Coordinates of C-alpha atoms in Angstrom, one line a residue:
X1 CA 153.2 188.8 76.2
X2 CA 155.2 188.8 79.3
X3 CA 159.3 187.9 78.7
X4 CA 159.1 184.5 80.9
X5 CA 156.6 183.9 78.4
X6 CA 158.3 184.6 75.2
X7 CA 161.0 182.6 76.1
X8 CA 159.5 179.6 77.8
X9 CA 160.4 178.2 81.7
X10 CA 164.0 176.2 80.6
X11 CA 166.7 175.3 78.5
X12 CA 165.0 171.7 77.1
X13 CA 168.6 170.6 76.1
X14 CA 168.5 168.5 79.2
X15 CA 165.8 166.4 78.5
X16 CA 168.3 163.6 77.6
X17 CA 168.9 164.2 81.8
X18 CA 165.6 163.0 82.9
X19 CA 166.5 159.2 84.6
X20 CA 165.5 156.0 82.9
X21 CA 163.4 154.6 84.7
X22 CA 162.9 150.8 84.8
X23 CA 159.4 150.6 86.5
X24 CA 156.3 149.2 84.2
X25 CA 153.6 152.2 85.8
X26 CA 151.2 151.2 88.2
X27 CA 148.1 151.3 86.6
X28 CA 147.6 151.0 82.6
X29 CA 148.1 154.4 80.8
X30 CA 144.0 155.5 79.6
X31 CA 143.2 158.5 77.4
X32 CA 139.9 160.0 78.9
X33 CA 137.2 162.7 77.7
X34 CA 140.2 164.6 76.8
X35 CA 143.5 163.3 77.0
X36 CA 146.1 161.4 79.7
X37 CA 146.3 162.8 82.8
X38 CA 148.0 162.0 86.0
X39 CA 149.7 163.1 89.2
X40 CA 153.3 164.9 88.3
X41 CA 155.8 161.9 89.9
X42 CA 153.2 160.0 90.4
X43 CA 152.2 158.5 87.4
X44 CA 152.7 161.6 85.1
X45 CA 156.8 161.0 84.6
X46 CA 159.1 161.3 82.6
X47 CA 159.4 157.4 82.0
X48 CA 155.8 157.3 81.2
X49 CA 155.3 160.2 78.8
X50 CA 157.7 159.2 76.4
X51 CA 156.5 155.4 76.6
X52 CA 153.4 157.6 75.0
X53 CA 155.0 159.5 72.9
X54 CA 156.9 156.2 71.8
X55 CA 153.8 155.1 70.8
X56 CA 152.3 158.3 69.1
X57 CA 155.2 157.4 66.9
X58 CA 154.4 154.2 66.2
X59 CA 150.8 154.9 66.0
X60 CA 151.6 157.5 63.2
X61 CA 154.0 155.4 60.8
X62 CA 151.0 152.7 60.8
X63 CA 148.6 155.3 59.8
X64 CA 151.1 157.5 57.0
X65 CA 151.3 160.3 58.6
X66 CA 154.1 160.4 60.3
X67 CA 156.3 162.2 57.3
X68 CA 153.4 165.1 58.0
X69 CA 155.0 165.9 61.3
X70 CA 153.9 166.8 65.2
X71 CA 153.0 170.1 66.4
X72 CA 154.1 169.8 70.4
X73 CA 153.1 172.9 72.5
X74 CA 152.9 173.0 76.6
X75 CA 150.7 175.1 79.1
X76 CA 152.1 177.0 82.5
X77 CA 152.2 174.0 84.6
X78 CA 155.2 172.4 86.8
X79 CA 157.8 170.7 84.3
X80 CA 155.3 171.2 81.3
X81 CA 157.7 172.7 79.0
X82 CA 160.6 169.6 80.0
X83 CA 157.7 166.9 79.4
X84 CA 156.9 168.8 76.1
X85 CA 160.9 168.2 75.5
X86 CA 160.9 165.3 76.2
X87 CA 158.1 164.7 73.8
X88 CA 159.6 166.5 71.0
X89 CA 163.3 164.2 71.6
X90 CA 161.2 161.0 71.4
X91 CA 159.4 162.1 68.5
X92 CA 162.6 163.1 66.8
X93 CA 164.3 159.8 67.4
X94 CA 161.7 158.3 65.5
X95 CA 162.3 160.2 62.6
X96 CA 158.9 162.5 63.0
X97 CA 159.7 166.0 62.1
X98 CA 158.7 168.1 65.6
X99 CA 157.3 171.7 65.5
X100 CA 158.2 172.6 69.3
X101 CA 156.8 175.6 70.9
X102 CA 159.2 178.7 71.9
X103 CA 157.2 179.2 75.2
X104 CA 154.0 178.1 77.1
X105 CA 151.1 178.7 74.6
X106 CA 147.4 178.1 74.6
X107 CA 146.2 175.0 73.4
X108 CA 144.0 176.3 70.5
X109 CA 146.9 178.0 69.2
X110 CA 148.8 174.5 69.1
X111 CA 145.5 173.1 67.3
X112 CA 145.8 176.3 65.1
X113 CA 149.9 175.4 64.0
X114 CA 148.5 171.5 63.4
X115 CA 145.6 173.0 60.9
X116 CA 147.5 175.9 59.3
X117 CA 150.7 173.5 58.8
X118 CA 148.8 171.0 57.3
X119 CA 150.7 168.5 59.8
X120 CA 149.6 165.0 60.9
X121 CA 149.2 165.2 64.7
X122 CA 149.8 167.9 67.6
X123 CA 150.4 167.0 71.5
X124 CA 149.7 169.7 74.2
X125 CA 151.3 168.8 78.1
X126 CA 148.1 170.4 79.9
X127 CA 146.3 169.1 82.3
X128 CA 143.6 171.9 81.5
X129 CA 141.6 172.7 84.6
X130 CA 142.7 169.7 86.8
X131 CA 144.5 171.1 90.2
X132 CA 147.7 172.0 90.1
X133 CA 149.7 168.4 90.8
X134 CA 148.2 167.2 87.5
X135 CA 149.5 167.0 84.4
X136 CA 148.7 165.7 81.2
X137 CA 149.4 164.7 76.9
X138 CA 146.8 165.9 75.3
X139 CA 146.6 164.7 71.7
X140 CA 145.1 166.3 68.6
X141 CA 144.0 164.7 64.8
X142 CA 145.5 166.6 61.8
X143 CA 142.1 168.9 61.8
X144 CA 143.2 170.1 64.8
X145 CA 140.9 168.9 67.5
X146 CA 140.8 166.2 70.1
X147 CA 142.1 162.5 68.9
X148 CA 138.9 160.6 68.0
X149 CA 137.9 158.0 70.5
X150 CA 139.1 154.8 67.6
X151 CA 142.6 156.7 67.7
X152 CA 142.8 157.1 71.1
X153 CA 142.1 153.1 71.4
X154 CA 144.3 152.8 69.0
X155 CA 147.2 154.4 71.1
X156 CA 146.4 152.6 74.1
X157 CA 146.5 148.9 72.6
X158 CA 150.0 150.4 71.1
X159 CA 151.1 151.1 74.9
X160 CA 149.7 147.7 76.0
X161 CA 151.6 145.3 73.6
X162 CA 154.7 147.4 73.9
X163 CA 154.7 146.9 77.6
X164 CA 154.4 143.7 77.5
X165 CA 157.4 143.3 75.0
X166 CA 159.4 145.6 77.1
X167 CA 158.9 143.4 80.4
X168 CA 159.5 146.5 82.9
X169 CA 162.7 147.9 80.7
X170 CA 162.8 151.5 80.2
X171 CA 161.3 152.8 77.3
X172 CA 163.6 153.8 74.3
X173 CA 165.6 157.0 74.9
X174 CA 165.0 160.2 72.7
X175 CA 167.1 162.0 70.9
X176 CA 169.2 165.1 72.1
X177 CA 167.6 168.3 71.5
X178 CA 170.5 170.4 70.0
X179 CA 171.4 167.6 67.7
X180 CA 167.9 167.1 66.4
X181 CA 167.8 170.9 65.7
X182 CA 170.9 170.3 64.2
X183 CA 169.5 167.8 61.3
X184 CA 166.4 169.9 61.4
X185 CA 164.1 167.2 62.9
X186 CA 162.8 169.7 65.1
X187 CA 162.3 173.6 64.3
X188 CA 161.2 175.8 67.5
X189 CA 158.8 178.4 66.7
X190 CA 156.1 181.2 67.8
X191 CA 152.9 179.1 67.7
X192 CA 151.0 182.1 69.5
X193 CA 151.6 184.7 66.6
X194 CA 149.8 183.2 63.6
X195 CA 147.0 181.6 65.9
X196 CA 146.4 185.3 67.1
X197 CA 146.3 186.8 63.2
X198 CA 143.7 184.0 63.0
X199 CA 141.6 185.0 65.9
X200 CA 142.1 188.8 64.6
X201 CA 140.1 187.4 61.1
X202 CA 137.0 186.1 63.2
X203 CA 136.2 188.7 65.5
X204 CA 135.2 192.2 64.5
X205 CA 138.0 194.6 66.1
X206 CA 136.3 197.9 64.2
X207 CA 133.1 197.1 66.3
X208 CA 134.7 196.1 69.5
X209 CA 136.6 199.4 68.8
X210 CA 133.9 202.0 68.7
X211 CA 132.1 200.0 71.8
X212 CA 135.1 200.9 73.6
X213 CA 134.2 198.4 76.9
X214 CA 136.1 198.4 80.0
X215 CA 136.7 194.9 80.8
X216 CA 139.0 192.4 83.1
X217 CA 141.1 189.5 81.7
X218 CA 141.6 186.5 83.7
X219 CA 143.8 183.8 82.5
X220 CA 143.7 181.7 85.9
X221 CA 147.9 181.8 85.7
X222 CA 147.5 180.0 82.8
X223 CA 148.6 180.0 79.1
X224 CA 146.4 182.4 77.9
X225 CA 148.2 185.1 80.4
X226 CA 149.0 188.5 78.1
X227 CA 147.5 186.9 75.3
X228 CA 143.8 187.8 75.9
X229 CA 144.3 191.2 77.8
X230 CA 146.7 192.6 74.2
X231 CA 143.7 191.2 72.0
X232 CA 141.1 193.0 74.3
X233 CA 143.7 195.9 74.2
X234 CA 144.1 195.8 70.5
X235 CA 140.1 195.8 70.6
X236 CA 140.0 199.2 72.1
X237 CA 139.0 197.9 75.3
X238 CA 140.1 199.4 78.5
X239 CA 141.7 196.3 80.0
X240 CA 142.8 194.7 83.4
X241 CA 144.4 191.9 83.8
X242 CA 144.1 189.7 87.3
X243 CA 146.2 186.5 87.9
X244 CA 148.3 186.9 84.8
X245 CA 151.2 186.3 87.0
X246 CA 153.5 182.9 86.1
X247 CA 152.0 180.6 89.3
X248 CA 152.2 176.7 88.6
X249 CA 150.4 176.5 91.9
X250 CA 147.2 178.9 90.2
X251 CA 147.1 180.6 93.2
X252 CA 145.8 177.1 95.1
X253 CA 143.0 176.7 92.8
X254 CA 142.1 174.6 90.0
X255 CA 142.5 176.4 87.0
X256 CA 138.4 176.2 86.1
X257 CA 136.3 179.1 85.6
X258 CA 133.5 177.9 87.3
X259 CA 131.8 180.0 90.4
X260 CA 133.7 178.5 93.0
X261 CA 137.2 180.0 91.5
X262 CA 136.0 183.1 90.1
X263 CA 136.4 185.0 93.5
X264 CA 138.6 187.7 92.7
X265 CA 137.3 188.3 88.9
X266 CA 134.2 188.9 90.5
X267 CA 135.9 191.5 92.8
X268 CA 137.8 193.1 89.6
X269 CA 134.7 193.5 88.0
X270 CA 133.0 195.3 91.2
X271 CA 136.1 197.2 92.0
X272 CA 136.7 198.6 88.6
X273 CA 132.9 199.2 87.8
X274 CA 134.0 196.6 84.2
X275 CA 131.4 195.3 82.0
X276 CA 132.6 191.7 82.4
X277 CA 135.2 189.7 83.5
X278 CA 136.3 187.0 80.3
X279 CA 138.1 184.1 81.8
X280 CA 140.2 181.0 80.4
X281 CA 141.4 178.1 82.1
X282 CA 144.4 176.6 82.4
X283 CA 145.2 175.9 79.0
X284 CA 143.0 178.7 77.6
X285 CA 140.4 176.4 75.6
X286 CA 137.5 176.9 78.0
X287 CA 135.9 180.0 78.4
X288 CA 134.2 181.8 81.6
X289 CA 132.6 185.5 82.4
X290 CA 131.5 187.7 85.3
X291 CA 128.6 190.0 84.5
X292 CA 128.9 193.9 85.3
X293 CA 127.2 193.1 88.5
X294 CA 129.6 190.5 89.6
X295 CA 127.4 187.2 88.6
X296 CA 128.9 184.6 87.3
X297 CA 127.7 183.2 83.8
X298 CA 128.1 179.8 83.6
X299 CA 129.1 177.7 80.5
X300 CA 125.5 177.2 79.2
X301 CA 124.4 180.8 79.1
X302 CA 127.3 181.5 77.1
X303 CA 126.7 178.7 74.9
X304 CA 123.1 179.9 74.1
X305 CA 124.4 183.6 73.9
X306 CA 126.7 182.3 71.3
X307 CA 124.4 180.5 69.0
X308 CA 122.2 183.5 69.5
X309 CA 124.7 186.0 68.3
X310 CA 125.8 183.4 65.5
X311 CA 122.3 183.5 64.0
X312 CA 120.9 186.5 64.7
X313 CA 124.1 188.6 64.4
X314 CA 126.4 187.0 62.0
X315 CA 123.7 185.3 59.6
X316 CA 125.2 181.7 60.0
X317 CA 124.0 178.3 59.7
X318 CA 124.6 175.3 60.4
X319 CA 124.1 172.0 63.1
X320 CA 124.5 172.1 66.5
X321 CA 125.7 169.6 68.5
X322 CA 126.2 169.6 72.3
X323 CA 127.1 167.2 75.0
X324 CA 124.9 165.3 77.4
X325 CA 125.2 167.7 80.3
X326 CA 124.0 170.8 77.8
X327 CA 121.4 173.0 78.7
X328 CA 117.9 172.7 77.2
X329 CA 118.0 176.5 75.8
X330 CA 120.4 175.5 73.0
X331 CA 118.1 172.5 71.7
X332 CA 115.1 175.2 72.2
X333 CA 117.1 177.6 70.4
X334 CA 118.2 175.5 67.5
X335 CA 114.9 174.0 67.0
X336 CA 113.5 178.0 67.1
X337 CA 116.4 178.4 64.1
X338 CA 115.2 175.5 62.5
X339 CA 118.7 174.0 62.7
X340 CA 120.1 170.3 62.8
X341 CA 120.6 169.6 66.4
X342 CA 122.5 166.3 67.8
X343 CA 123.2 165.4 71.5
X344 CA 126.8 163.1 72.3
X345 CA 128.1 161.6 74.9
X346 CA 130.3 164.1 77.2
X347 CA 133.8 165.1 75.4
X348 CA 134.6 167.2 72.8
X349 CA 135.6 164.6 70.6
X350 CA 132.5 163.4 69.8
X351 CA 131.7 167.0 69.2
X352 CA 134.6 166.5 66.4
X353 CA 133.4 163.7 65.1
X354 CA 129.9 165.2 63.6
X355 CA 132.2 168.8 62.7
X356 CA 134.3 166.6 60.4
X357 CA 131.1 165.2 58.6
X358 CA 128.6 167.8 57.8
X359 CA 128.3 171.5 58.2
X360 CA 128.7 172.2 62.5
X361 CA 127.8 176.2 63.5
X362 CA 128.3 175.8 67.2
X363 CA 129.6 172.9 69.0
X364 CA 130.3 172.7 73.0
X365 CA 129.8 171.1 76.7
X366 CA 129.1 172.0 79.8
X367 CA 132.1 172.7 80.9
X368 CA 133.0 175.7 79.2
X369 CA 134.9 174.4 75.3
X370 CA 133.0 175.4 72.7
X371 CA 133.8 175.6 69.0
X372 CA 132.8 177.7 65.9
X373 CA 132.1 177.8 62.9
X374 CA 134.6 179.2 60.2
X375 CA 137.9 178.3 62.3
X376 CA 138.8 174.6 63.3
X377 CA 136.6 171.4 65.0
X378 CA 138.3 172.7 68.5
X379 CA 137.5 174.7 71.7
X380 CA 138.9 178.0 72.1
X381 CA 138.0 180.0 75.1
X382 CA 140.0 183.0 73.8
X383 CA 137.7 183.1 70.7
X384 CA 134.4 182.5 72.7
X385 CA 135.5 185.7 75.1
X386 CA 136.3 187.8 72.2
X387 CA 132.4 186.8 71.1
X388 CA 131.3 187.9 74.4
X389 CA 132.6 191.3 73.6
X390 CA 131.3 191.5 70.4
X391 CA 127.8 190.8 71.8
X392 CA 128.1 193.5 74.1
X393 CA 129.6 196.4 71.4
X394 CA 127.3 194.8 68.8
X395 CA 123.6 194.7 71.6
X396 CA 124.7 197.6 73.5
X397 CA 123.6 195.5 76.9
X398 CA 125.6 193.8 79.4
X399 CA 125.9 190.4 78.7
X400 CA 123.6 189.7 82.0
X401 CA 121.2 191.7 80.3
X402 CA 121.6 190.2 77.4
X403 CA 121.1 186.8 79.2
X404 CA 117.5 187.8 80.6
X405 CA 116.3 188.8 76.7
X406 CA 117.0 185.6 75.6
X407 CA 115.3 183.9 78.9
X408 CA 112.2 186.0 78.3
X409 CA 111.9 184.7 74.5
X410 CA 112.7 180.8 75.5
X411 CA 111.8 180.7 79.4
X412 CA 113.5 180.3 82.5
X413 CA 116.9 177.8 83.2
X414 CA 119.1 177.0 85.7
X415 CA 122.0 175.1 86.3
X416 CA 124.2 173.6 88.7
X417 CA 127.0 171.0 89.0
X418 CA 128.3 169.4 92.3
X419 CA 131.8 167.4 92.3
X420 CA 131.9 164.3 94.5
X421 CA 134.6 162.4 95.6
X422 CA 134.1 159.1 95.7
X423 CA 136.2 156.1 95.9
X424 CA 136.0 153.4 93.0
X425 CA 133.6 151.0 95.3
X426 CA 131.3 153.6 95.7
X427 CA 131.3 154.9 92.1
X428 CA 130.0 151.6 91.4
X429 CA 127.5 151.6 93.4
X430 CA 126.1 154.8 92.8
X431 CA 126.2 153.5 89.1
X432 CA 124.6 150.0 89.7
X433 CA 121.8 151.7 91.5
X434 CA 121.2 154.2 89.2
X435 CA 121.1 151.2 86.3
X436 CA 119.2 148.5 87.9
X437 CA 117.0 150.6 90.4
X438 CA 116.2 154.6 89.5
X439 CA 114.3 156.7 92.2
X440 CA 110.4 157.0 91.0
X441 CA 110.7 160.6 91.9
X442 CA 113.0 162.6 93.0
X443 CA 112.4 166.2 94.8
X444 CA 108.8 165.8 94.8
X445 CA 108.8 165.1 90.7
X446 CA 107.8 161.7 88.6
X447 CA 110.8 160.6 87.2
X448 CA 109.3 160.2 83.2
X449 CA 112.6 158.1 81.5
X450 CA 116.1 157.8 82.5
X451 CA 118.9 158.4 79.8
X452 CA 122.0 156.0 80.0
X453 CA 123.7 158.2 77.4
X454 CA 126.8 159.3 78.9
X455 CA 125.7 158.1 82.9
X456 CA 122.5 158.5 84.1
X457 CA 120.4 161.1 83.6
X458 CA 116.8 161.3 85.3
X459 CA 114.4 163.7 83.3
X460 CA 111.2 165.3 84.9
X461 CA 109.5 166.9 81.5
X462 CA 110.5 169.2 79.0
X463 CA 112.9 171.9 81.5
X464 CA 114.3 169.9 84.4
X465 CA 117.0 167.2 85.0
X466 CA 119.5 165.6 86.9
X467 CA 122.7 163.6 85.5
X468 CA 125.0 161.6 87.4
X469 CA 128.4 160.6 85.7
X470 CA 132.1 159.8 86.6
X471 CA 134.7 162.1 85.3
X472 CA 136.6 161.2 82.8
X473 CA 139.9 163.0 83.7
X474 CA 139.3 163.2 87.5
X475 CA 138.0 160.7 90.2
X476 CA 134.9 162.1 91.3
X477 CA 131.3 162.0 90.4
X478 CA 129.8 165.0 89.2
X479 CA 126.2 165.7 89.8
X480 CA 124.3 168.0 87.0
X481 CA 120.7 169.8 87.0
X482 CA 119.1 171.7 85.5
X483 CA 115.4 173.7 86.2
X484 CA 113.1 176.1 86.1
X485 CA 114.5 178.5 88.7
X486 CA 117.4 178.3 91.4
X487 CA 115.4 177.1 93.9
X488 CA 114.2 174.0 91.6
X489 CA 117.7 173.3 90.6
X490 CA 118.3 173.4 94.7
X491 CA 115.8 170.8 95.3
X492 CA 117.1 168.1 92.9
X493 CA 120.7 168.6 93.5
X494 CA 119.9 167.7 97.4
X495 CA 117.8 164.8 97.1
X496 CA 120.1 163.9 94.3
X497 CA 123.5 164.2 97.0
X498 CA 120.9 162.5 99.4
X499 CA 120.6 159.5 96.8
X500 CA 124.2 159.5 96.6
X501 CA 124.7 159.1 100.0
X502 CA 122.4 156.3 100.3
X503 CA 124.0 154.6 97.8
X504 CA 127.4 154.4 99.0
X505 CA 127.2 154.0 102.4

C-alpha cells in the first residue's frame, strides 16, 4: 500500500470545524439501489451527513444494536475521509462505539471488519462509480452487506420526523474526535489487513503461483489502489499497476469499469502483451477485465465465468440469484447445474435478502458486484478478479478463450447498456408509455410479454431483450439488451433510443 494510503488524506480532529449549518436540504434525503448519494456542497454536506448519521443512531438504539458498535470506512474521493469523521463524531456523541478506518479502504473490507467484529452496522462515504462530484453514506446490516430495503425506510422516516421537529435548526453537533478516542468511543484501526488475510483463505495462491500470469491492476484511483496489484504480486503474478495514483478527479472519468472507461487498461494489456487487465471501481466492490487481446469483458461474462468455475472447478452448490438486468447464460447455466435460481429487482440488497435465508453460491448484477459463497452476503470486486486469475492458472486459457468454451456449450449472447439523460418530465413519460402502451415489435421482432419487474423490460423469446429503467443513484435512464449476436443487440438498442426519443419529445 502506498504511504498517503496508510495514513489516510487528513487529520479528522477538525471535524468539530465543519459550519453548522441551519438550512433544512432541498430535496428529502432517499437511500437508492445502494445507498445516499449526492453532489459534494450540494446536497452531500457536512450538515446533511450527520443529520443521517443522527439518525443511524437513532435507528440503532430502537433496534438493540447500538451497544454492538459501527464500523465507518471511506473510499479516495474529495472530503471522504472528513465526512467519514464526521460520521464517526456523531456516532460517538450518541454513545455508539465507532471502529474508524486509519486510511481510505475498500468497501468490502469495511463489510469484512462489520462481519469479523461481530458489530451491528458499518457506513462507507463512497459514491462508488458515480463521477467524481458525487459522494455518498453507504450503509451496511450486521452481515455485512447492503441495508435491506425495510431498514433503509426505516432510516428515512427517522430523517423525516426529525426534520420536521428540528424546523430548519442544525442538526445536533458530534463529539470531538480526540476526546472520543480518549473515552475509547472510537478506536482507529487497519480495516484493509484482516479483510486481505480473508481474501488470502478463498483464493488459491499455490495455483495462481505455478500459473505465473502477467497481468495489469487497475483500481480506477480508487480504494482498491496497491491493494489488488500486492495480492496479484503475492500470487506470483508479474504485475502492473495503471491509475493507482491518489486522483479524486479519476482522471475525469467515472470510476466504472465499463468499456467506455477502460481506455488505457486496454492499452496496458496491448502494450505489455498481459493476460488480462482486472479492474475495480471506485470503491473496489465491482469488478471489470480486459482480455489478452484488449476486449473488454463485461459484467455478465464474468458472472457466468464465475458460476462456471464455482461448479465445475470448486465443486460448490448452492442458489443463484441475479438482478433484473442479468444475462440469460446464468439462468441457462444454473438450470444446466440443476440449481435454485431466483431473479430480483435491480440492487444488491435484494440479492442479500435471499443470501441471508437459504444456501446462495453466486449472487450479482449487471453492473459488475457480485458475491460468493463461503465469505459474506456482499460484493467484492477484489475477490471476483482474484477468481478471474484462478480461472486462467486453473484452465490454462485466456479468459476470452475461456468465454467462447462456455458460449459454444450454452449459445451465443450479447450485451449492451446505454445511459440517458433525461430530465424528471421525460422519465415519466418514457415510463407511462412503456406502462400503458408497449411497442408490438420492436427491431423487426414481436414483442411476446413485457416484465414490470424492476422497469420495463420487453422480451422477444428465449435469448433477446430490452429493459428500460431509471437509476437508482443517478438521474438517467439506462437502456439494457441483450441478443444473439452484436449486431442484434445493435438493432434493439436503436429502435429502443428511437422509442425513447419519441417519447419524450
Amino acid at each position: 500500500m502506498s504511504d498517503a494510503q496508510q495514513k489516510g488524506h487528513a487529520d479528522r480532529n477538525h471535524s468539530q470545524s465543519q459550519p453548522q449549518t441551519a438550512s433544512v436540504p432541498a430535496t428529502p434525503i432517499r437511500f437508492g439501489t445502494d445507498g445516499w448519494r449526492a453532489v459534494i456542497a450540494e446536497e452531500f454536506t457536512f450538515a446533511n451527513v450527520r443529520r443521517v448519521a443522527w439518525a443511524l443512531a437513532e435507528h440503532l438504539e430502537a433496534t438493540g444494536r447500538a451497544g454492538q458498535g459501527v464500523a465507518v470506512g471511506y473510499d479516495c474521493r474529495f472530503l471522504s475521509d472528513r465526512f467519514a469523521a464526521a460520521v464517526a463524531s456523531v456516532l460517538a456523541a450518541a454513545g455508539i462505539p465507532v471502529l474508524l478506518s486509519r486510511s481510505a479502504c475498500p468497501t468490502p473490507a469495511l463489510s469484512w471488519a462489520v462481519v469479523s467484529r461481530k458489530l451491528g452496522a458499518g457506513v462507507m462515504i463512497t459514491a462508488s462509480h458515480n463521477p467524481p462530484e458525487y459522494n455518498g453514506f453507504k450503509l451496511k446490516g450486521w452481515f455485512g452487506g447492503p441495508a435491506l430495503p425495510e431498514e433503509t425506510r426505516q432510516l428515512e422516516a427517522i430523517l423525516a420526523r426529525q426534520e420536521a421537529g428540528r424546523a430548519g435548526a442544525a442538526p445536533p453537533a458530534g463529539m470531538d474526535l480526540k476526546e472520543a478516542r480518549r473515552l475509547g468511543r472510537v478506536e482507529e484501526a487497519d480495516l484493509i489487513g484482516p479483510y486481505v488475510q480473508q481474501l488470502r483463505n478463498l483464493v488459491d495462491f499455490e495455483r495462481l503461483r505455478a500459473a505465473r500470469l502477467r497481468l495489469v491492476a487497475d483500481p480506477m484511483h480508487g480504494a482498491a489502489r496497491g491493494v489488488l496489484a500486492n495480492l496479484l504480486g503475492e500470487a506470483g503474478a508479474e504485475v502492473t499497476e495503471i491509475r493507482g495514483e491518489f486522483n479524486p478527479s479519476f482522471g475525469g472519468l467515472a470510476p466504472e469499469p465499463i468499456a467506455r472507461n477502460l481506455g488505457s487498461a486496454v492499452d496496458a494489456v496491448r502494450r505489455l502483451g498481459a493476460q488480462a487487465a482486472l479492474v475495480t471501481d471506485g470503491d473496489g466492490d465491482r469488478v471489470g477485465a480486459v482480455d489478452a487481446t484488449g476486449e473488454v469483458l463485461d459484467a455478465q461474462r464474468i458472472f457466468a465465468l464465475l458460476l462456471q468455475h464455482l461448479v465445475e472447478v470448486r465443486g460448490w452448490r448452492g442458489s443463484v440469484v441475479k438482478t433484473f438486468a442479468g444475462t440469460r447464460m446464468v439462468d441457462k447455466l444454473a438450470a444446466r447445474y440443476g440449481l435454485p435460481f431466483h431473479e430480483t429487482p435491480i440492487g444488491f440488497k435484494h440479492v442479500c435478502e435471499y443470501a441471508l435465508k437459504e444456501d446462495v453460491l453466486i449472487g450479482g448484477e449487471e453492473s459488475g458486484g457480485i458475491g460468493i459463497k463461503n465469505h459474506m452476503p456482499e460484493r467484492d470486486g477484489l475477490l471476483c478478479n482474484l477468481l478471474l486469475a484462478e480461472i486462467m492458472a486453473t484452465r490454462g486459457r485466456t479468459l476470452g478463450e475461456q468465454v467462447a468454451v462456455l458460449m459454444a456449450e450454452i449459445g451465443p449472447h450479447y450485451f449492451q447498456r446505454r445511459d440517458l439523460h433525461l430530465t424528471p418530465e421525460g422519465k415519466n413519460r418514457l415510463m407511462a408509455l412503456l406502462r400503458d402502451d408497449p411497442p408490438a415489435r420492436l427491431a423487426g421482432w414481436p414483442v411476446e410479454k413485457v416484465d414490470p419487474l424492476d422497469g420495463y423490460k420487453l422480451i422477444f423469446g428465449p435469448s433477446r431483450w430490452i429493459l428500460f429503467r431509471a437509476s437508482g443513484t443517478e438521474p438517467v435512464v439506462r437502456v439494457y439488451a441483450e441478443a444473439e449476436s452484436p449486431e442484434e443487440v445493435g438493432a434493439l438498442l436503436d429502435d429502443g433510443l428511437r422509442l425513447v426519443e419519441s417519447a419524450t419529445r
